Coordinates of C-alpha atoms in Angstrom, one line a residue:
Chain A
M3 CA 188.0 96.9 242.0
P4 CA 187.3 94.9 238.7
G5 CA 184.8 92.1 239.2
F6 CA 186.2 89.8 236.5
P7 CA 189.2 87.5 236.3
I8 CA 192.3 89.2 235.1
E9 CA 192.5 86.8 232.1
R10 CA 189.2 88.0 230.7
I11 CA 190.3 91.6 231.0
H12 CA 193.7 90.8 229.5
H13 CA 192.2 89.0 226.5
Q14 CA 189.6 91.7 225.9
I15 CA 192.3 94.4 225.9
E16 CA 194.5 92.4 223.6
N17 CA 191.6 91.9 221.3
E18 CA 190.8 95.7 221.4
L19 CA 194.4 96.6 220.5
S20 CA 194.3 94.1 217.6
I21 CA 191.1 95.5 216.2
F22 CA 192.4 99.0 216.6
C23 CA 195.6 98.2 214.7
S24 CA 193.6 96.5 212.0
Q25 CA 191.5 99.7 211.6
L26 CA 194.6 101.8 211.4
N27 CA 195.9 99.5 208.6
K28 CA 192.7 100.1 206.7
L29 CA 192.9 103.8 207.2
E30 CA 196.5 103.9 206.1
V31 CA 195.8 102.9 202.6
E32 CA 193.2 105.6 202.0
T33 CA 194.1 108.9 200.5
Y34 CA 194.4 112.2 202.5
P35 CA 195.0 115.7 201.2
T36 CA 198.1 116.2 203.2
K37 CA 200.6 114.0 205.2
R38 CA 199.1 115.0 208.5
C39 CA 196.8 112.0 208.8
L40 CA 199.6 109.5 208.0
D41 CA 201.6 111.2 210.8
I42 CA 198.7 110.6 213.2
I43 CA 198.3 107.0 212.1
N44 CA 202.0 106.5 212.9
H45 CA 201.6 108.2 216.2
L46 CA 198.7 106.0 217.1
R47 CA 200.7 102.9 216.1
E48 CA 203.4 104.0 218.5
K49 CA 200.8 104.4 221.2
V50 CA 199.6 100.9 220.6
E51 CA 203.2 99.6 221.0
D52 CA 203.4 101.6 224.2
Y53 CA 200.2 100.0 225.5
R54 CA 201.5 96.6 224.6
S55 CA 204.7 97.2 226.5
K56 CA 202.7 98.5 229.5
K57 CA 200.5 95.4 229.3
R58 CA 203.5 93.1 229.4
S59 CA 205.0 94.8 232.4
I60 CA 201.7 94.8 234.2
M61 CA 201.2 91.1 233.5
D62 CA 204.7 90.3 234.6
Q63 CA 203.7 91.4 238.1
V64 CA 200.2 89.9 238.1
D65 CA 200.9 87.2 240.6
D66 CA 201.8 89.8 243.3
N67 CA 198.4 91.5 243.2
P68 CA 195.9 90.4 240.4
D69 CA 193.3 93.1 241.4
E70 CA 195.8 95.9 241.2
A71 CA 197.0 94.5 237.8
A72 CA 193.4 94.4 236.5
R73 CA 192.9 98.0 237.7
K74 CA 196.0 99.1 235.9
L75 CA 195.1 97.3 232.7
I76 CA 191.8 99.1 232.7
S77 CA 193.0 102.6 233.7
H78 CA 196.3 102.7 231.8
I79 CA 195.2 100.9 228.6
H80 CA 191.5 100.2 228.1
N81 CA 190.2 103.6 229.2
P82 CA 192.5 105.8 227.2
L83 CA 192.1 103.5 224.2
V84 CA 188.3 103.5 224.2
Q85 CA 187.8 107.1 225.5
Q86 CA 190.5 108.9 223.4
D87 CA 192.3 106.9 220.7
V88 CA 189.2 105.4 219.1
K89 CA 187.8 108.9 218.4
F90 CA 190.7 109.3 215.9
L91 CA 189.3 106.4 213.8
D92 CA 186.2 108.5 213.0
W93 CA 188.2 111.7 212.6
L94 CA 190.6 110.0 210.2
R95 CA 187.7 108.6 208.2
G96 CA 186.2 112.1 208.0
A97 CA 189.6 113.5 207.0
Q98 CA 190.0 111.3 203.9
T99 CA 190.3 113.2 200.6
Q100 CA 186.8 112.2 199.4
N101 CA 185.2 113.5 202.6
V102 CA 186.8 116.9 202.9
P103 CA 187.2 119.9 200.6
W104 CA 190.6 118.6 199.7
S105 CA 191.9 121.6 197.8
V106 CA 191.4 123.9 200.9
I107 CA 193.0 121.6 203.5
P108 CA 196.6 122.8 202.7
C109 CA 195.4 126.4 203.1
I110 CA 193.7 125.7 206.4
E111 CA 196.9 123.9 207.7
H112 CA 198.9 126.9 206.5
L113 CA 196.6 129.3 208.4
S114 CA 196.9 127.2 211.5
R115 CA 200.7 127.0 211.3
K116 CA 200.8 130.8 211.2
I117 CA 198.2 131.5 214.0
I118 CA 198.7 128.5 216.3
P119 CA 202.2 127.2 215.4
E120 CA 202.4 124.8 218.3
H121 CA 199.2 123.0 217.2
K122 CA 199.2 120.3 214.6
L123 CA 195.8 120.5 212.9
L124 CA 193.7 117.6 211.7
T125 CA 190.7 118.8 209.6
Y126 CA 187.7 116.5 209.0
C127 CA 184.1 116.8 208.1
A128 CA 181.5 115.8 210.6
Y129 CA 177.7 115.2 210.4
Y130 CA 176.9 117.9 212.8
Y131 CA 175.9 121.3 211.5
N132 CA 178.7 123.4 213.0
Y133 CA 182.3 124.3 212.9
A134 CA 184.3 123.2 216.0
I135 CA 187.8 122.9 217.2
S136 CA 189.2 120.9 220.1
W137 CA 192.7 120.5 221.4
S138 CA 194.5 119.2 224.4
L139 CA 197.8 120.7 225.0
S140 CA 197.7 120.8 228.8
E141 CA 200.1 118.5 230.7
R142 CA 197.2 116.6 232.1
L143 CA 195.4 116.0 228.8
A144 CA 198.4 115.6 226.6
P145 CA 198.1 112.2 225.0
Y146 CA 198.0 113.9 221.6
P147 CA 199.8 116.8 220.1
Y148 CA 196.9 117.2 217.6
T149 CA 194.2 119.8 217.4
V150 CA 191.0 118.7 215.6
L151 CA 188.9 121.0 213.5
S152 CA 185.6 119.8 212.2
L153 CA 183.6 121.3 209.3
P154 CA 180.0 120.5 208.6
R155 CA 179.7 117.7 206.0
L156 CA 176.6 119.1 204.4
H157 CA 178.6 122.2 203.4
R158 CA 181.8 120.3 202.5
T159 CA 182.2 121.9 199.0
N160 CA 181.0 125.3 200.0
L161 CA 184.3 127.2 200.3
L162 CA 182.5 130.4 201.3
W163 CA 181.3 128.9 204.5
H164 CA 184.8 127.7 205.4
T165 CA 185.7 131.3 206.0
L166 CA 184.7 130.4 209.5
V167 CA 187.9 128.4 210.0
G168 CA 189.4 131.9 210.7
H169 CA 187.1 132.0 213.7
E170 CA 187.8 128.4 214.9
I171 CA 191.6 128.5 214.5
F172 CA 191.7 131.6 216.8
H173 CA 190.1 129.7 219.7
P174 CA 193.3 128.3 221.2
C175 CA 194.7 131.9 221.3
C176 CA 191.9 133.2 223.5
A177 CA 193.1 131.7 226.8
E178 CA 195.8 134.3 227.1
F179 CA 193.4 137.2 227.0
I180 CA 190.7 135.5 229.1
N181 CA 193.1 134.3 231.8
K182 CA 194.5 137.8 232.0
H183 CA 191.1 139.4 232.6
N184 CA 189.3 136.5 234.3
Q185 CA 189.8 137.4 238.0
N186 CA 189.1 141.0 237.5
A187 CA 185.9 140.2 235.5
L188 CA 184.7 137.8 238.2
S189 CA 185.3 140.4 240.9
K190 CA 183.4 143.0 239.0
I191 CA 180.5 140.7 238.3
T192 CA 180.3 139.8 242.0
Q193 CA 180.5 143.5 243.0
Q194 CA 177.8 144.4 240.5
L195 CA 175.5 141.7 242.0
R196 CA 176.1 143.1 245.5
E197 CA 175.5 146.7 244.4
S198 CA 172.6 145.9 242.1
D199 CA 169.5 147.9 242.9
E200 CA 167.2 145.7 241.0
L201 CA 166.7 142.0 241.1
F202 CA 169.7 140.9 243.1
R203 CA 169.6 143.6 245.9
G204 CA 170.2 142.3 249.4
L205 CA 171.1 138.7 248.4
E206 CA 173.1 136.6 250.8
E207 CA 176.8 136.0 249.9
E208 CA 176.2 132.4 249.2
R209 CA 173.4 133.1 246.6
I210 CA 175.5 135.8 245.1
E211 CA 178.3 133.3 244.5
R212 CA 175.9 130.9 243.0
I213 CA 174.4 133.4 240.6
S214 CA 177.7 134.8 239.7
G215 CA 178.8 131.4 238.3
P216 CA 176.6 131.4 235.2
I217 CA 177.1 135.1 234.7
H218 CA 180.8 134.6 234.7
L219 CA 180.4 131.7 232.2
A220 CA 178.4 134.0 230.0
W221 CA 181.2 136.5 230.2
R222 CA 183.9 134.0 229.3
R223 CA 181.9 132.5 226.4
A224 CA 181.0 135.9 225.0
T225 CA 184.6 137.1 225.3
E226 CA 186.0 134.0 223.6
E227 CA 183.4 134.0 220.7
L228 CA 183.8 137.7 220.1
L229 CA 187.6 137.4 220.0
C230 CA 187.3 134.7 217.4
D231 CA 184.7 136.6 215.4
M232 CA 187.0 139.6 215.4
A233 CA 189.9 137.5 214.3
C234 CA 187.9 136.0 211.4
V235 CA 186.8 139.5 210.3
E236 CA 190.2 140.9 210.7
L237 CA 191.5 138.2 208.3
F238 CA 188.7 138.0 205.9
G239 CA 186.7 141.3 206.3
P240 CA 183.4 141.3 204.6
A241 CA 183.7 137.6 203.8
G242 CA 183.8 137.0 207.5
I243 CA 180.7 139.1 208.1
L244 CA 178.7 137.5 205.3
T245 CA 179.7 134.0 206.4
M246 CA 178.5 134.7 209.9
R247 CA 175.3 136.1 208.6
A248 CA 174.8 133.0 206.3
F249 CA 175.6 130.7 209.1
A250 CA 173.1 132.4 211.4
A251 CA 170.4 132.6 208.7
C252 CA 168.4 129.7 210.1
S253 CA 168.8 130.7 213.8
S254 CA 167.2 133.3 215.9
L255 CA 169.4 136.5 216.0
D256 CA 168.2 137.2 219.6
D257 CA 168.8 134.0 221.5
M258 CA 170.0 135.0 224.9
P259 CA 173.0 133.2 226.5
S260 CA 171.9 130.3 228.6
P261 CA 173.0 126.9 229.7
T262 CA 171.0 125.3 226.9
N263 CA 173.0 127.2 224.2
N264 CA 176.3 126.9 226.0
F265 CA 176.1 130.6 226.8
Y266 CA 176.7 131.7 223.2
P267 CA 176.2 135.4 222.7
P268 CA 173.3 136.5 220.6
W269 CA 174.1 136.7 216.9
R270 CA 172.8 140.3 216.6
Y271 CA 175.2 141.4 219.4
R272 CA 178.1 139.6 217.6
F273 CA 177.3 141.3 214.3
E274 CA 177.4 144.7 216.1
V275 CA 180.7 144.0 217.7
V276 CA 182.5 142.8 214.6
W277 CA 181.1 145.6 212.5
E278 CA 182.2 148.2 214.9
N279 CA 185.6 146.8 215.7
S280 CA 186.9 145.0 212.6
I281 CA 185.5 146.7 209.5
D282 CA 187.2 149.6 208.0
I283 CA 184.5 151.4 206.0
Q284 CA 187.1 153.2 203.8
K285 CA 188.6 149.9 202.7
L286 CA 185.1 148.6 202.0
D287 CA 184.5 151.7 199.9
S288 CA 187.6 151.0 197.9
I289 CA 186.2 147.5 197.1
Y290 CA 183.0 149.2 195.9
S291 CA 184.8 151.6 193.7
N292 CA 187.3 149.3 192.0
C293 CA 184.9 146.8 190.6
S294 CA 184.2 147.0 186.9
N295 CA 180.8 145.3 186.9
S296 CA 178.5 147.8 188.6
E297 CA 175.5 145.5 188.7
I298 CA 177.4 142.9 190.8
M299 CA 178.9 145.6 193.0
E300 CA 175.6 147.2 193.6
C301 CA 174.2 143.9 194.9
F302 CA 177.2 143.6 197.3
K303 CA 177.0 147.2 198.3
Q304 CA 173.3 146.9 199.1
D305 CA 173.9 143.8 201.1
M306 CA 176.6 145.4 203.1
E307 CA 174.5 148.5 203.6
S308 CA 171.6 146.4 204.8
F309 CA 174.0 144.7 207.3
G310 CA 175.2 148.1 208.4
K311 CA 171.5 149.1 209.0
L312 CA 170.9 145.9 211.0
V313 CA 173.7 146.7 213.4
S314 CA 173.4 150.5 213.5
S315 CA 170.3 150.3 215.7
Q316 CA 172.3 148.5 218.4
E317 CA 169.4 146.3 219.2
G318 CA 171.7 143.5 220.2
A319 CA 173.3 145.7 222.9
A320 CA 169.9 146.9 224.0
L321 CA 168.7 143.2 224.1
V322 CA 171.4 142.1 226.5
D323 CA 170.9 145.2 228.6
R324 CA 167.3 144.3 229.2
H325 CA 168.2 140.9 230.6
P326 CA 169.3 141.2 234.3
Q327 CA 172.1 138.6 234.3
A328 CA 173.3 139.2 230.7
K329 CA 173.4 142.9 231.5
I330 CA 176.0 142.3 234.2
A331 CA 178.1 139.9 232.1
Y332 CA 178.0 142.0 229.0
K333 CA 179.0 145.2 230.9
Q334 CA 182.3 143.5 231.5
V335 CA 182.4 142.2 227.9
K336 CA 181.9 145.8 226.6
N337 CA 184.5 147.2 228.9
L338 CA 187.1 144.9 227.4
L339 CA 186.2 145.2 223.8
P340 CA 188.9 147.8 222.9
A341 CA 191.5 145.6 224.6
A342 CA 190.1 142.5 222.9
S343 CA 190.3 144.2 219.5
K344 CA 193.9 145.2 220.1
F345 CA 194.7 141.7 221.3
V346 CA 193.3 140.1 218.1
K347 CA 195.2 142.5 215.8
E348 CA 198.5 141.9 217.7
S349 CA 198.0 138.1 218.0
L350 CA 197.6 137.5 214.3
P351 CA 201.0 137.4 212.7
G352 CA 202.1 140.2 210.5
T353 CA 203.1 137.8 207.8
L354 CA 199.5 136.7 207.3
C355 CA 197.8 138.5 204.5
R356 CA 194.7 140.3 205.7
W357 CA 191.7 141.6 203.8
H358 CA 192.6 145.3 204.1
S359 CA 196.1 144.9 202.7
Q360 CA 196.6 146.7 199.4
R361 CA 197.6 143.4 197.7
V362 CA 194.2 141.8 198.6
L363 CA 192.2 145.0 197.7
N364 CA 193.9 145.1 194.3
Q365 CA 193.2 141.4 193.6
I366 CA 189.5 141.4 194.5
P367 CA 188.1 143.1 191.4
K368 CA 190.3 141.1 189.0
L369 CA 189.4 137.8 190.7
L370 CA 185.7 138.8 190.6
E371 CA 186.0 139.4 186.9
R372 CA 187.3 135.9 186.4
L373 CA 184.6 134.3 188.6
E374 CA 181.9 136.2 186.8
K375 CA 183.1 134.7 183.5
G376 CA 183.3 131.1 184.8
I377 CA 187.1 131.1 185.4
P378 CA 188.5 130.0 188.8
P379 CA 189.8 133.1 190.8
N380 CA 193.2 131.5 191.4
E381 CA 195.6 134.1 190.0
I382 CA 195.8 137.5 188.4
I383 CA 197.8 138.3 185.3
L384 CA 200.3 141.0 185.9
E385 CA 202.0 141.3 182.6
V386 CA 201.8 139.7 179.2
D387 CA 204.3 140.9 176.5
E388 CA 204.2 139.1 173.2
T389 CA 205.9 141.8 171.2
T390 CA 209.5 141.9 172.4
Q391 CA 212.2 139.3 171.9
K392 CA 212.0 138.2 175.6
Q393 CA 208.3 137.4 175.7
K394 CA 206.7 137.6 179.2
Y395 CA 203.7 136.1 181.0
E396 CA 203.7 137.0 184.7
T397 CA 201.0 136.1 187.2
Q398 CA 200.4 136.5 190.9
S399 CA 198.8 133.8 193.0
A400 CA 195.5 134.9 194.6
E401 CA 195.4 135.4 198.4
L402 CA 192.8 133.4 200.3
P403 CA 191.1 136.6 201.7
A404 CA 190.8 137.9 198.1
I405 CA 189.3 134.7 196.8
L406 CA 186.8 134.6 199.6
I407 CA 185.7 138.2 199.3
A408 CA 185.4 137.9 195.5
G409 CA 183.4 134.7 196.1
W410 CA 181.1 136.4 198.6
I411 CA 180.6 139.4 196.3
Y412 CA 179.5 137.1 193.5
E413 CA 177.3 135.2 196.0
T414 CA 175.4 138.3 196.9
Y415 CA 174.7 138.9 193.1
W416 CA 173.8 135.2 192.7
Q417 CA 171.3 135.4 195.5
K418 CA 169.5 138.3 193.9
K419 CA 169.7 137.3 190.3
Y420 CA 169.8 133.5 190.0
T421 CA 167.1 131.8 188.1
A422 CA 166.9 128.4 186.6
N423 CA 167.2 129.7 183.0
G424 CA 171.0 129.3 183.1
E425 CA 172.0 132.9 182.6
I426 CA 174.0 132.8 185.9
M427 CA 176.0 129.7 186.8
P428 CA 174.5 127.5 189.5
Y429 CA 175.8 127.7 193.1
E430 CA 177.5 124.4 192.7
T431 CA 179.5 125.6 189.8
M432 CA 180.5 128.7 191.7
S433 CA 181.6 126.5 194.6
R434 CA 183.7 124.2 192.3
L435 CA 185.5 127.2 190.7
L436 CA 186.3 128.6 194.2
L437 CA 187.6 125.2 195.3
K438 CA 189.7 124.9 192.2
A439 CA 191.2 128.3 192.9
C440 CA 192.5 127.1 196.2
E441 CA 194.4 124.3 194.5
D442 CA 196.9 126.8 193.2
I443 CA 197.6 129.0 196.2
Chain B
M25 CA 191.5 127.4 160.5
S26 CA 195.0 128.3 161.4
V27 CA 197.2 127.1 164.3
L28 CA 198.1 129.8 166.8
T29 CA 201.8 130.5 167.3
K30 CA 203.4 131.4 170.6
Q31 CA 203.2 135.2 169.8
V32 CA 199.5 134.9 169.0
I33 CA 198.8 132.7 172.0
L34 CA 200.3 135.4 174.2
K35 CA 198.3 138.0 172.5
E36 CA 195.1 136.1 173.0
L37 CA 196.1 135.4 176.7
K38 CA 196.6 139.2 177.1
K39 CA 193.1 139.8 175.8
G40 CA 191.8 137.1 178.1
R41 CA 193.3 138.6 181.3
T42 CA 189.9 139.6 182.6
G43 CA 188.6 136.0 182.0
A44 CA 186.8 137.0 178.8
G45 CA 189.1 135.6 176.1
L46 CA 191.7 132.8 176.0
V47 CA 192.5 131.6 179.5
I48 CA 194.9 128.8 180.5
T49 CA 195.4 128.8 184.2
P50 CA 197.7 128.3 186.1
L51 CA 200.3 128.9 183.4
K52 CA 204.0 129.6 183.2
I53 CA 205.7 131.0 180.1
D54 CA 207.8 127.9 179.6
Q55 CA 204.7 125.8 179.0
I56 CA 204.1 127.7 175.7
G57 CA 205.9 126.2 172.8
P58 CA 206.2 127.5 169.2
S59 CA 202.6 126.4 168.4
S60 CA 201.3 124.6 171.4
V61 CA 200.9 124.8 175.2
D62 CA 202.0 122.0 177.5
V63 CA 199.4 120.9 180.0
H64 CA 199.8 118.9 183.2
L65 CA 198.0 116.0 184.7
G66 CA 195.6 117.0 187.5
H67 CA 195.0 115.3 190.9
E68 CA 191.7 113.5 190.2
F69 CA 190.9 110.3 188.4
I70 CA 187.8 108.4 187.6
I71 CA 188.2 104.7 187.7
F72 CA 185.7 102.1 186.7
R73 CA 184.3 99.7 189.3
R74 CA 184.4 96.7 187.1
A75 CA 183.3 94.3 189.8
L76 CA 180.0 96.0 190.3
I77 CA 178.5 96.3 186.8
P78 CA 178.2 93.6 184.1
S79 CA 178.4 95.9 181.1
F80 CA 177.8 99.4 179.8
D81 CA 174.4 99.5 178.2
I82 CA 172.7 102.9 178.1
M83 CA 169.3 101.2 177.3
Q84 CA 169.4 99.8 180.9
D85 CA 167.5 102.4 182.7
N86 CA 169.4 102.2 185.9
I87 CA 172.8 102.7 184.5
Y88 CA 172.8 106.5 184.2
R89 CA 170.9 107.1 187.4
N90 CA 173.8 106.7 189.7
V91 CA 177.2 107.1 188.0
H92 CA 178.9 106.2 191.3
Q93 CA 177.6 102.7 190.8
Y94 CA 180.2 102.0 188.1
Q95 CA 182.7 104.8 188.4
Q96 CA 184.6 106.1 191.4
K97 CA 186.5 109.4 191.7
V98 CA 189.9 109.2 193.4
R99 CA 192.3 112.0 194.2
I100 CA 196.1 111.6 194.3
S101 CA 198.1 114.0 196.3
E102 CA 201.1 115.8 195.0
G103 CA 204.1 113.4 194.8
D104 CA 201.9 110.3 195.2
K105 CA 201.6 107.6 192.5
F106 CA 198.8 106.4 190.3
V107 CA 199.6 103.1 188.7
L108 CA 198.0 102.5 185.3
H109 CA 198.0 98.9 184.3
P110 CA 198.2 97.6 180.7
H111 CA 194.9 98.0 178.9
Q112 CA 193.4 100.0 181.8
L113 CA 191.3 103.0 181.0
V114 CA 190.9 105.8 183.5
L115 CA 189.6 109.4 183.2
G116 CA 191.9 112.1 184.3
A117 CA 191.9 115.9 183.7
T118 CA 194.3 118.6 182.9
R119 CA 195.5 120.6 186.0
E120 CA 195.0 123.7 183.8
Y121 CA 191.6 125.2 183.5
I122 CA 191.0 126.4 180.0
G123 CA 188.7 129.1 178.7
L124 CA 188.4 129.4 174.9
S125 CA 187.0 132.5 173.3
D126 CA 184.3 132.1 170.7
N127 CA 186.7 132.1 167.8
I128 CA 189.3 129.7 169.1
S129 CA 189.0 126.0 169.2
A130 CA 191.6 123.4 170.3
I131 CA 192.7 119.9 170.1
I132 CA 194.5 118.1 172.9
T133 CA 197.1 115.5 172.0
G134 CA 199.6 113.3 173.9
R135 CA 203.2 114.2 174.1
S136 CA 205.4 111.9 172.1
T137 CA 207.5 111.0 175.1
W138 CA 204.5 109.4 176.7
G139 CA 203.2 108.0 173.5
R140 CA 206.4 106.0 173.1
T141 CA 205.6 104.3 176.4
G142 CA 202.1 103.2 175.2
L143 CA 200.2 106.0 177.0
I144 CA 197.2 107.3 175.1
I145 CA 195.7 110.4 176.7
A146 CA 192.6 111.3 174.8
T147 CA 190.2 109.9 172.3
A148 CA 187.8 112.8 172.1
T149 CA 190.4 115.4 171.4
K150 CA 188.4 118.3 170.1
I151 CA 187.6 121.3 172.3
D152 CA 184.9 123.7 171.1
P153 CA 185.1 127.5 171.0
G154 CA 183.7 128.9 174.2
F155 CA 184.5 125.8 176.3
K156 CA 185.5 126.5 179.9
G157 CA 186.9 123.9 182.2
C158 CA 189.6 121.4 182.9
V159 CA 189.8 119.0 179.9
T160 CA 188.9 115.4 180.7
L161 CA 191.5 113.0 179.4
E162 CA 190.7 109.4 178.5
I163 CA 193.9 107.9 179.7
M164 CA 194.8 104.4 178.5
N165 CA 197.9 102.3 178.9
E166 CA 198.3 100.5 175.5
G167 CA 201.7 99.2 176.5
V168 CA 202.6 96.0 178.1
I169 CA 204.0 97.2 181.4
P170 CA 202.4 99.2 184.1
L171 CA 203.0 103.0 184.0
V172 CA 203.3 105.2 187.0
L173 CA 201.5 108.5 186.7
Y174 CA 202.0 111.5 189.0
P175 CA 199.9 114.7 189.3
G176 CA 201.8 117.5 187.7
L177 CA 203.2 115.3 185.0
R178 CA 203.6 117.2 181.7
I179 CA 201.3 114.8 179.9
A180 CA 199.7 116.5 176.9
Q181 CA 199.7 119.5 174.7
L182 CA 197.1 121.9 173.6
I183 CA 197.1 123.1 170.0
L184 CA 194.9 126.2 169.4
F185 CA 193.2 127.1 166.2
R186 CA 191.5 130.3 165.0
T187 CA 188.0 129.3 163.7
E188 CA 186.2 130.7 160.7
G189 CA 183.3 132.4 162.3
K190 CA 182.3 132.4 165.9
S191 CA 180.6 129.8 168.0
T192 CA 180.0 129.0 171.7
Y193 CA 180.0 125.7 173.4
K194 CA 176.7 125.0 175.2
G195 CA 177.2 121.3 175.9
T196 CA 177.0 119.1 178.9
Y197 CA 180.5 119.4 180.1
Q198 CA 180.7 123.1 181.0
F199 CA 182.9 124.4 183.9
P200 CA 184.4 121.0 185.0
T201 CA 187.2 121.4 187.5
G202 CA 188.3 117.7 187.2
P203 CA 187.5 114.7 185.1
A204 CA 183.8 114.6 184.3
F205 CA 181.5 111.6 184.5
P206 CA 180.0 110.7 181.2
N207 CA 176.5 112.0 180.7
L208 CA 174.8 108.8 179.6
D209 CA 171.3 110.2 180.3
K210 CA 171.6 112.6 177.4
E211 CA 172.7 109.8 175.1
L212 CA 169.8 107.7 176.1
Q213 CA 167.3 110.6 175.5
Y214 CA 168.8 111.0 172.0
M215 CA 168.4 107.3 171.3
K216 CA 164.8 107.4 172.5
R217 CA 164.1 110.4 170.3
E218 CA 165.4 108.5 167.3

């Protein structure tokens, strides 16, 4: 029961609603790369109107039961406002044109419309060094029809890293697969604990249940992350692999799943899974053989081969096998990998251009040639005819996977060859050219 | 120096399909006129923050250290307006990214339709052989009424010339993908050397 007079609570809430509206007014005049943010601002305004109408109806009945009215004001208006709505103020600030890689936002929204059509995506840059997605489409948590994707602010202009949105956008798709296999996985985990001839032998039922909880969580988290990794690599191929590697560069490859890391699977294990399940070596070979600049391609090939060597030893699988709890969780993960890979391939819509399509494979060498010469890899020239009466100039827009792969191929060259003497363009220039390319797709 | 005609422009673009010769991108055939190429206004503008700085004086040490102090980049989405008031100067850029080979130079000039409204689009109109990037436009409303600009407006034209001999641009403004802030530091160094 609230301990203050209802008038104080009423005034405070009225004040909060006014401040919130004033913040929305300020946000409305800013520029955003798409209309999505303005839709959200309008939606929030409607919510404020809804709160005000609720407030009036609660206050109309205040004389009957002031305590009950105060409780309602807090739970129906104050709490959702300060716990949910206010978050959007920060998200909208982070989504302003100047704060996001603006040329890529339409591509990201396009990708999300294809993969998760029921979600309306808001993309913003956050201070934390991670990519993340959150959504609330369940009945209970349905105040917003918006799904929020955050990109790390420090890497705002680094298009190559934003390959990871392919991973994030697939998260909402995972529930179907996980729910389908959840009960069976849990039963098998419990059964393995009972039958274990090592550490867990002869445990009481209650302790088995307690231990199975975190193991089950590790299974869920690993399955979800691996599904998303596979989706990212299914879409963007080697660009997905190289982005994962770049993102993991400052972390340990062998961190075991635990409550402190939210049960994330070890990077090394993730690399092994995507390499085995989502990379078609023949398609990779066709990229190697079609590039005209052998020096650049050699760098890329060496990089991919060294990645191949990293995963071929299967140290990641051996690592989880040495850990008593992880061993149990990852046995179930491993059993479901073929089904998971099939699920990913079937869940991604056929209309979405994937890295191994002929169109993308044909574009990569041509886009790479442009990038190498300081031209944005935004399109390829199909035909130019100056000789005949009907002169022609035909181009084809670049596909996002082709831009990303060409960019990553150039990046592997850049890493090996860049010096400050200016022979190779700085990383920042490469990033700008890649972002410019996204303007036109 | 001779002006390139449509047929020669296409021929040069064909040579530049790998990115090595003449590149104008994105480009549609109907942008190419008999001896010029129409170019569009891009999304980004640099506006001057007049309230924050008393004057432009490159001898003031702090002026070039942080360009954001006196200039601000804004981006206008497709279909949105940018209102240019009388006597206001802003920097914009072509949407098209241009790559000139080492024997082609260009000048950029306003289209007469816009000139008649008082819109001036460039003062430094020459583009050197070998330049690669979006061309920064110094956009000024010399008229007496505000002008509304939209990204994608066919605002200028590029006239291409064959040069005598070959030369390659190695200047400050290489590879810009939008309007470029002026490099006052370089000017200051030059003054100090004098």
